[in-house]
JSON list of C-alpha atoms in Angstrom, two decimals:
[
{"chain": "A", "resi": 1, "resn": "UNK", "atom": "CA", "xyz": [0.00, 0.00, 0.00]},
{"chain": "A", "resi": 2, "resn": "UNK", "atom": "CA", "xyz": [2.61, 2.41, 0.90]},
{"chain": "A", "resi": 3, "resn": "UNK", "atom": "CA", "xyz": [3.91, 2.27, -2.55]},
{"chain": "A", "resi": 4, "resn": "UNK", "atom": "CA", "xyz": [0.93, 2.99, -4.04]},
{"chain": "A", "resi": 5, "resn": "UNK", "atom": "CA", "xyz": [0.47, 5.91, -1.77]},
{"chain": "A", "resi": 6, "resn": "UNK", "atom": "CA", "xyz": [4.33, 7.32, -2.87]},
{"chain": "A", "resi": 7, "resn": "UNK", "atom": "CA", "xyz": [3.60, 6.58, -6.57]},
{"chain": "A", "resi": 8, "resn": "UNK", "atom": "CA", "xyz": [-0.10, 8.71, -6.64]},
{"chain": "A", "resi": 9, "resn": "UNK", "atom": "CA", "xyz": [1.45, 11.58, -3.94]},
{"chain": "A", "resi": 10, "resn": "UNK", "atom": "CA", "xyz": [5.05, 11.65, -6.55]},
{"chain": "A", "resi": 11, "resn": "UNK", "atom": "CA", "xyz": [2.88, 11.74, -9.61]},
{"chain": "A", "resi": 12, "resn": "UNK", "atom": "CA", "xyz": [0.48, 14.46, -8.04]},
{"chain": "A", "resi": 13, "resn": "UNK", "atom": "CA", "xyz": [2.90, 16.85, -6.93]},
{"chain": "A", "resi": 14, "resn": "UNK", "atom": "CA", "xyz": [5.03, 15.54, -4.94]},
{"chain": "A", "resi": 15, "resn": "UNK", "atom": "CA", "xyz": [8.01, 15.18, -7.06]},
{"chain": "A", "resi": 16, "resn": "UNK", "atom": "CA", "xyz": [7.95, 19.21, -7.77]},
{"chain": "A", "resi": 17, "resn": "UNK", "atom": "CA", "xyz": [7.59, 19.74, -3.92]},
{"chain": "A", "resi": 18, "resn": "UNK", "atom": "CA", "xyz": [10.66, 17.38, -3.60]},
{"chain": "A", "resi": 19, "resn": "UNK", "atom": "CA", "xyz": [12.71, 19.24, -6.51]},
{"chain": "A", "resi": 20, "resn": "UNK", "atom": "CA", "xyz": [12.12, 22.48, -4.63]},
{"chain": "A", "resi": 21, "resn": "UNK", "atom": "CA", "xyz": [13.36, 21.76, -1.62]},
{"chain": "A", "resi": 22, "resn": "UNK", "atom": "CA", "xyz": [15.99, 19.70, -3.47]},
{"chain": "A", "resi": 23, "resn": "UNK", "atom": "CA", "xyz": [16.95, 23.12, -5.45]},
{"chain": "A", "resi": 24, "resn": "UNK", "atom": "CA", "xyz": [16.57, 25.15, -2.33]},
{"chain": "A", "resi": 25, "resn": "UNK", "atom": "CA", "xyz": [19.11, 23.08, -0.75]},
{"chain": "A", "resi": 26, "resn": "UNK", "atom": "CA", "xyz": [21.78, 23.60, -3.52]},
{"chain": "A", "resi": 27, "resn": "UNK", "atom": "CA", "xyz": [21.03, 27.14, -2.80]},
{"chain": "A", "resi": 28, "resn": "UNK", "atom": "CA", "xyz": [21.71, 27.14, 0.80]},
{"chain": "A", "resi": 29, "resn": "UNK", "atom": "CA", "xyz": [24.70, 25.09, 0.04]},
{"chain": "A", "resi": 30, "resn": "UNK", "atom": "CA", "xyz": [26.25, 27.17, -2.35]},
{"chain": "A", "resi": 31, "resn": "UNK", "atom": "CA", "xyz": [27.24, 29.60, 0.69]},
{"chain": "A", "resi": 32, "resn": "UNK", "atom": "CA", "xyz": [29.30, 28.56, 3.13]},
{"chain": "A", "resi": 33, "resn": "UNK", "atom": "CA", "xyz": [26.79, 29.76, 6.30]},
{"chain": "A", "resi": 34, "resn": "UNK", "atom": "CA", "xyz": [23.99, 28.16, 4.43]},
{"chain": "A", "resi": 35, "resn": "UNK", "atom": "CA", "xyz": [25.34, 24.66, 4.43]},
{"chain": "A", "resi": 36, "resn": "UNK", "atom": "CA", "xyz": [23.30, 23.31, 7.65]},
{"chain": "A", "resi": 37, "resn": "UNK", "atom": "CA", "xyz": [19.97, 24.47, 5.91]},
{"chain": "A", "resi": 38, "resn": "UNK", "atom": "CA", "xyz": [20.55, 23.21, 2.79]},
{"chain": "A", "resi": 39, "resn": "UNK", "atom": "CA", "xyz": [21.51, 19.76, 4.53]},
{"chain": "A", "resi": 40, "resn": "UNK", "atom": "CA", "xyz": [17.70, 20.86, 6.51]},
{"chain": "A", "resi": 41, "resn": "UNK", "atom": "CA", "xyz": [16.39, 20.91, 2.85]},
{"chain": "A", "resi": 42, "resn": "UNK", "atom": "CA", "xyz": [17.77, 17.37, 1.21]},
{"chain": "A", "resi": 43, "resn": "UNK", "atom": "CA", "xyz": [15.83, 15.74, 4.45]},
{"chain": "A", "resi": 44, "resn": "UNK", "atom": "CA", "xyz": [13.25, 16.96, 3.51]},
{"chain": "A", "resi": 45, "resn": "UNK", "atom": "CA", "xyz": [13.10, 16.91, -0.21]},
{"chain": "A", "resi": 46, "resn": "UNK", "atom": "CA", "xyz": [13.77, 12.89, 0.41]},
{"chain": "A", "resi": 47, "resn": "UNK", "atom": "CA", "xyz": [10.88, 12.50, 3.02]},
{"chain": "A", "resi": 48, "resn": "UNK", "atom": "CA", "xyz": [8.55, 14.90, 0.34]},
{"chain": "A", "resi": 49, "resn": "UNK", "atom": "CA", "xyz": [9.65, 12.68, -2.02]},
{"chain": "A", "resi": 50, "resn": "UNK", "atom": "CA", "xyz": [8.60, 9.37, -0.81]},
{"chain": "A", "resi": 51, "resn": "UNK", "atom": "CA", "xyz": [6.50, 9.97, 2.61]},
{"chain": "A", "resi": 52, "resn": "UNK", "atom": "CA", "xyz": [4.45, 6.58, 3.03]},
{"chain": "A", "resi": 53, "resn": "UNK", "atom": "CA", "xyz": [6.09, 4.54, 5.25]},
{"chain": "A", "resi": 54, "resn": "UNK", "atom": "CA", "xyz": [8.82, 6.68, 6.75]},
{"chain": "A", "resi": 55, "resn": "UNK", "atom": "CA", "xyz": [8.52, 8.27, 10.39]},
{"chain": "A", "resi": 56, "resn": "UNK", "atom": "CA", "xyz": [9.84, 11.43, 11.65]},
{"chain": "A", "resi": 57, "resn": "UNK", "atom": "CA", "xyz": [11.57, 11.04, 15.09]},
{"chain": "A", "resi": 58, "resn": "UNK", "atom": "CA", "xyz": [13.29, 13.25, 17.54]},
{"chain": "A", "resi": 59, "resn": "UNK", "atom": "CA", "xyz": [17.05, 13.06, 17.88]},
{"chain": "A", "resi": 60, "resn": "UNK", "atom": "CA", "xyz": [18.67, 15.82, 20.08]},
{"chain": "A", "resi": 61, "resn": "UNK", "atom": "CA", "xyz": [21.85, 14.11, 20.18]},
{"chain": "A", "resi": 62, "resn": "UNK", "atom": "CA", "xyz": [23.12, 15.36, 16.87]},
{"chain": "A", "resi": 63, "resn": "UNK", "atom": "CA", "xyz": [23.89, 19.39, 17.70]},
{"chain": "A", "resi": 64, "resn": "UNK", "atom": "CA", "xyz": [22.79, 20.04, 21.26]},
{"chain": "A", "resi": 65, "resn": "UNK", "atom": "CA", "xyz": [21.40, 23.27, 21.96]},
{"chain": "A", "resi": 66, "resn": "UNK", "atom": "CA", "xyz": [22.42, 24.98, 18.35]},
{"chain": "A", "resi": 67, "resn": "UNK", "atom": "CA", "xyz": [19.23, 22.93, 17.35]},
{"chain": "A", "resi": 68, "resn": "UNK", "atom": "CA", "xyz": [17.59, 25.43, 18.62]},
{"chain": "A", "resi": 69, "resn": "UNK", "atom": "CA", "xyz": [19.40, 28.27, 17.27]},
{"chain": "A", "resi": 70, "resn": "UNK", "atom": "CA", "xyz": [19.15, 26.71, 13.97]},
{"chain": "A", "resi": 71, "resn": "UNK", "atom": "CA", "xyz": [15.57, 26.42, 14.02]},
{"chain": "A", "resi": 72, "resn": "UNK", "atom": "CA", "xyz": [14.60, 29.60, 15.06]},
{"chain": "A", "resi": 73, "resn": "UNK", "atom": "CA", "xyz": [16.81, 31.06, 11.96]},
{"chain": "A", "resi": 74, "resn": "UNK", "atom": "CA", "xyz": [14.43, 28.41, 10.15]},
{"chain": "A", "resi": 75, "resn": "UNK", "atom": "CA", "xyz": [11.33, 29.29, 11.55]},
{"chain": "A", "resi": 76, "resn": "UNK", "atom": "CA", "xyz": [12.24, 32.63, 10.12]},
{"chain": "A", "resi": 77, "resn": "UNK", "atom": "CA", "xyz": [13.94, 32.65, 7.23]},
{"chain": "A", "resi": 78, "resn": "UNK", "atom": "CA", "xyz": [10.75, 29.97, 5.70]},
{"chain": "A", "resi": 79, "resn": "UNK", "atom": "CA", "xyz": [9.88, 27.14, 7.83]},
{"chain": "A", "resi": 80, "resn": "UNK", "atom": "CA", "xyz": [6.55, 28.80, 9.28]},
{"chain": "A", "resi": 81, "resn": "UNK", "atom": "CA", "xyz": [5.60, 29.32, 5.20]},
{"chain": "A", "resi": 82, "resn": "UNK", "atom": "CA", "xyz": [6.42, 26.15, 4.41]},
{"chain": "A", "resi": 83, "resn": "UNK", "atom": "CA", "xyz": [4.46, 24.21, 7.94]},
{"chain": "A", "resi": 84, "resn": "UNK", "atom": "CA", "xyz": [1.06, 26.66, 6.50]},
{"chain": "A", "resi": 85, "resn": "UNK", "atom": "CA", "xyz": [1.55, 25.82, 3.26]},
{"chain": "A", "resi": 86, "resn": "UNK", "atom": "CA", "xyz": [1.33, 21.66, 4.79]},
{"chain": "A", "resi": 87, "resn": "UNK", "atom": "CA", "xyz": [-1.57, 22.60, 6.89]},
{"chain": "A", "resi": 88, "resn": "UNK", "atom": "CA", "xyz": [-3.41, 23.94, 4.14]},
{"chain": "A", "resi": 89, "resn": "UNK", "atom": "CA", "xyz": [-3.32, 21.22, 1.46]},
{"chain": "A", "resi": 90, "resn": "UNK", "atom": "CA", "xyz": [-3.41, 18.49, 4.77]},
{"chain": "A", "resi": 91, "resn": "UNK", "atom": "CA", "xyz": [-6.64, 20.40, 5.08]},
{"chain": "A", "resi": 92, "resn": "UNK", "atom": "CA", "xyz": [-7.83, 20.27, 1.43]},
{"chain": "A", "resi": 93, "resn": "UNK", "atom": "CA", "xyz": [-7.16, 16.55, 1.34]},
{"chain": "A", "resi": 94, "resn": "UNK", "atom": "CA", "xyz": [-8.98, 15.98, 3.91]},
{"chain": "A", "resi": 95, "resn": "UNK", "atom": "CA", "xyz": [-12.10, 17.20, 2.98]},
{"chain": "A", "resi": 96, "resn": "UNK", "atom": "CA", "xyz": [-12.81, 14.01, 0.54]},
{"chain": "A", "resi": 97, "resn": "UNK", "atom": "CA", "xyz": [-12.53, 10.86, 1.99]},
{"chain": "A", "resi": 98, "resn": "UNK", "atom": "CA", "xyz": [-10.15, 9.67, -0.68]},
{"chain": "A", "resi": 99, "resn": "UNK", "atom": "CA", "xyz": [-7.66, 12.27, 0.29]},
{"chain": "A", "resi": 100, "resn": "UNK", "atom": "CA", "xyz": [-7.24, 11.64, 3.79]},
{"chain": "A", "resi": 101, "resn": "UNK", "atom": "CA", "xyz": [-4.14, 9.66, 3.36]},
{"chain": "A", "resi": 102, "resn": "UNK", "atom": "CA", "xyz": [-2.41, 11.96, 1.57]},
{"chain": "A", "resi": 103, "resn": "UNK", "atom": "CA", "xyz": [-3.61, 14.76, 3.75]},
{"chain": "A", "resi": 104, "resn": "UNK", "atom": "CA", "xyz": [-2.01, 12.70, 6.87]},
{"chain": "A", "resi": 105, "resn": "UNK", "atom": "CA", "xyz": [1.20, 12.75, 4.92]},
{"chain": "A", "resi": 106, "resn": "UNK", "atom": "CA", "xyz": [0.99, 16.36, 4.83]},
{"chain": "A", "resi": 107, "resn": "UNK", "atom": "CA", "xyz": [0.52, 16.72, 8.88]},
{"chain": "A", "resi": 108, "resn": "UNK", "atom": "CA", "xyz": [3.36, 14.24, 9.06]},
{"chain": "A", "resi": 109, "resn": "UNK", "atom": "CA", "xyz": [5.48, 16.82, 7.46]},
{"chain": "A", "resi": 110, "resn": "UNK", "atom": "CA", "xyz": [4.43, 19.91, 9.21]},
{"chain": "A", "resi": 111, "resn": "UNK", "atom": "CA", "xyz": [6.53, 18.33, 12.07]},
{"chain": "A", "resi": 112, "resn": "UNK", "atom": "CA", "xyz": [9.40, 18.56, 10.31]},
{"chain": "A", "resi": 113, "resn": "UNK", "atom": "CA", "xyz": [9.44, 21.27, 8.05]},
{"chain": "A", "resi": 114, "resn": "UNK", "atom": "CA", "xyz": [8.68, 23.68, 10.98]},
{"chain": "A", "resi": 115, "resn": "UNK", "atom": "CA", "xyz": [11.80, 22.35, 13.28]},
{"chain": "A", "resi": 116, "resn": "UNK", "atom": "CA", "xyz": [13.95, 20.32, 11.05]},
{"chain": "A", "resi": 117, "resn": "UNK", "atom": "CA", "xyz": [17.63, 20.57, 13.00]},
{"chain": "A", "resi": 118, "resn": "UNK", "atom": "CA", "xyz": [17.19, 17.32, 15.12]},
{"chain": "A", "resi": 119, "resn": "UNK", "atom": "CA", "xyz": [14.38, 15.36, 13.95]},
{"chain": "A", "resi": 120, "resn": "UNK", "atom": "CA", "xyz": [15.20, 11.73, 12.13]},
{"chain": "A", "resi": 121, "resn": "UNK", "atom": "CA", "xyz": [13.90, 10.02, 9.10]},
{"chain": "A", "resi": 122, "resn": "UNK", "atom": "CA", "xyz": [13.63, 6.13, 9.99]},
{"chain": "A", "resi": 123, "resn": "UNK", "atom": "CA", "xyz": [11.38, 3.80, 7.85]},
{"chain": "A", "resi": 124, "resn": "UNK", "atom": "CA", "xyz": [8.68, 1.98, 9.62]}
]
């Protein structure tokens, strides 16, 4: 089932999501300060990319308290935009009962692409 899910949510925009975060994080890499958020940006164009049957979990071991640095600059420089812009199509989806899976995968990822600086990708 959950590649069924990835194939419909890739063909219906999903791969475009994934190729702009994918293009943002070349961006952010291309400057030396922006390396961490462009490394913030290839998470998440992989998870955008294929989002059935991964799970987002919390790992603070990885930076310590610049994690939360890090995501403030986030939360400000585009990770609030991006976390609406989830909400709202999560919310769209929703409204027909065919949608609701994909809209689920959409509140998976608000998670994440509010705070991304220690959060995990592991498979289920």
């Amino acid at each position: 089932m959950n590649l069924f899910g990835n194939l419909v949510w890739l063909i219906f925009g999903g791969l475009l999501a994934s190729l702009g975060y994918f293009i943002g994080g070349i961006v952010l890499c291309l400057t030396i300060i922006g390396i961490p958020w462009g490394l913030q940006c290839f998470k998440l164009a992989e998870l955008v990319l294929w989002p059935f049957g991964k799970k987002i979990i919390s790992d603070s071991s990885e930076m310590g308290c610049l994690n939360v640095i890090f995501n403030l600059i986030w939360i400000l420089c585009g990770g609030l935009y991006t976390t609406i812009i989830h909400i709202v199509m999560g919310i769209i989806l929703c409204l027909t009962i065919i949608g609701i899976p994909w809209g689920r995968q959409h509140f998976k990822l608000i998670e994440i692409s509010l705070m991304p600086f220690g959060k995990k990708i592991v498979i289920e």
